[in-house]
Amino acid sequence: MTRRSPFRYFKTSPEIIRLAVMMYVRFPLSLRNVEYLLHERGIEISHETVRFWWNRFGPMFAGEIRRNRICRMRSFSNWQWHLDKVFVKINGEQHYLWRAVDHEGEVLESYVTIRRDRKAALKFLRKSMKRYGKPDVIVTDKL
C-alpha cells in the first residue's frame, strides 16, 4: 500500500511549501517577511498562507528533521545519553522532571512524574528508547 502525499490537495508545489515553512522556522523571520522574500523570488502568496502551511506541515517537517538527525547520530561511536532528574514545584507540589540529553547537549526527551521510583524511571527510559533508539552509553547520576 502506497502512502498518499500530504500535498495532494494543494495547487502549490511541495518545494515551495517546504521552502516557505523552512524559511519561517529556520530563520528569525515573521510571516510577512517570508511573504516578501518569496515575492522577490516571484512567488505570490499571503502571509496567512504561510501560517496555514506552518500549522499543517510544520510537525511533519520537524519529525523528518528529528529522524534524520537521530540516524546520523547513531552512526557515531560516541552516541551517549546523560540522564538526570530535577526537583520542580508545580502548583506548590514537588514533582520530578526526568531528562535525557545527548552528547551534543540536545534535550531528547523530558518527562514529569509525581513519584521518584523504579517504575517512573523505566517508563521514561522505554518512552525515550522507543522514540530515539538505543544509545551506546547511558550516563546517570548513580541514584
Tab-separated table of C-alpha atoms in Angstrom, residues 18-99:
chain	number	residue	atom	x	y	z
A	18	ARG	CA	8.735	23.337	2.071
A	19	LEU	CA	10.776	26.460	1.277
A	20	ALA	CA	8.251	28.797	2.902
A	21	VAL	CA	7.902	26.689	6.057
A	22	MET	CA	11.647	26.156	6.418
A	23	MET	CA	12.342	29.879	5.954
A	24	TYR	CA	9.860	30.689	8.706
A	25	VAL	CA	11.132	28.017	11.088
A	26	ARG	CA	14.870	28.175	10.446
A	27	PHE	CA	15.403	31.940	10.410
A	28	PRO	CA	14.015	34.588	12.784
A	29	LEU	CA	11.527	35.904	10.242
A	30	SER	CA	7.945	37.000	10.608
A	31	LEU	CA	5.205	35.654	8.358
A	32	ARG	CA	5.181	38.887	6.407
A	33	ASN	CA	8.966	38.750	5.931
A	34	VAL	CA	8.621	35.275	4.437
A	35	GLU	CA	5.862	36.633	2.181
A	36	TYR	CA	8.152	39.468	0.984
A	37	LEU	CA	11.137	37.160	0.410
A	38	LEU	CA	9.020	34.790	-1.664
A	39	HIS	CA	7.573	37.785	-3.552
A	40	GLU	CA	11.132	38.764	-4.523
A	41	ARG	CA	11.560	35.275	-5.967
A	42	GLY	CA	8.362	35.665	-7.989
A	43	ILE	CA	6.066	33.633	-5.737
A	44	GLU	CA	2.848	35.433	-4.809
A	45	ILE	CA	1.357	34.127	-1.564
A	46	SER	CA	-0.189	35.666	1.526
A	47	HIS	CA	1.330	35.604	4.997
A	48	GLU	CA	-1.812	33.756	6.123
A	49	THR	CA	-0.974	31.027	3.627
A	50	VAL	CA	2.472	30.671	5.188
A	51	ARG	CA	0.855	30.436	8.637
A	52	PHE	CA	-1.563	27.757	7.413
A	53	TRP	CA	1.276	25.771	5.833
A	54	TRP	CA	3.339	26.081	9.001
A	55	ASN	CA	0.482	24.754	11.135
A	56	ARG	CA	-0.250	21.940	8.695
A	57	PHE	CA	3.230	20.804	7.641
A	58	GLY	CA	5.484	22.065	10.444
A	59	PRO	CA	5.153	18.974	12.663
A	60	MET	CA	5.763	16.708	9.663
A	61	PHE	CA	8.960	18.559	8.707
A	62	ALA	CA	10.113	18.591	12.358
A	63	GLY	CA	9.641	14.814	12.528
A	64	GLU	CA	11.703	14.355	9.354
A	65	ILE	CA	14.500	16.531	10.733
A	66	ARG	CA	14.441	14.642	14.049
A	67	ARG	CA	14.575	11.227	12.325
A	68	ASN	CA	17.413	12.284	10.020
A	69	ARG	CA	19.376	13.772	12.913
A	70	ILE	CA	18.996	10.637	15.005
A	71	CYS	CA	20.039	8.383	12.111
A	72	ARG	CA	23.189	10.465	11.642
A	73	MET	CA	23.931	10.447	15.378
A	74	ARG	CA	23.634	6.667	15.637
A	75	SER	CA	26.428	6.270	13.121
A	76	PHE	CA	28.873	7.895	15.567
A	77	SER	CA	30.610	5.656	18.063
A	78	ASN	CA	30.017	8.113	20.923
A	79	TRP	CA	26.195	8.065	20.828
A	80	GLN	CA	25.527	8.523	24.525
A	81	TRP	CA	22.818	9.940	26.728
A	82	HIS	CA	23.042	11.771	30.015
A	83	LEU	CA	20.037	11.040	32.218
A	84	ASP	CA	19.151	13.147	35.214
A	85	LYS	CA	16.218	14.193	37.315
A	86	VAL	CA	15.443	17.613	38.687
A	87	PHE	CA	13.111	18.585	41.505
A	88	VAL	CA	10.482	21.088	40.349
A	89	LYS	CA	7.495	22.638	42.081
A	90	ILE	CA	4.264	22.734	40.147
A	91	ASN	CA	1.353	24.437	41.916
A	92	GLY	CA	3.197	24.133	45.204
A	93	GLU	CA	3.710	20.359	44.900
A	94	GLN	CA	7.081	18.727	44.369
A	95	HIS	CA	7.440	16.800	41.115
A	96	TYR	CA	10.362	15.153	39.342
A	97	LEU	CA	11.487	16.173	35.876
A	98	TRP	CA	13.365	13.360	34.134
A	99	ARG	CA	15.543	14.421	31.183
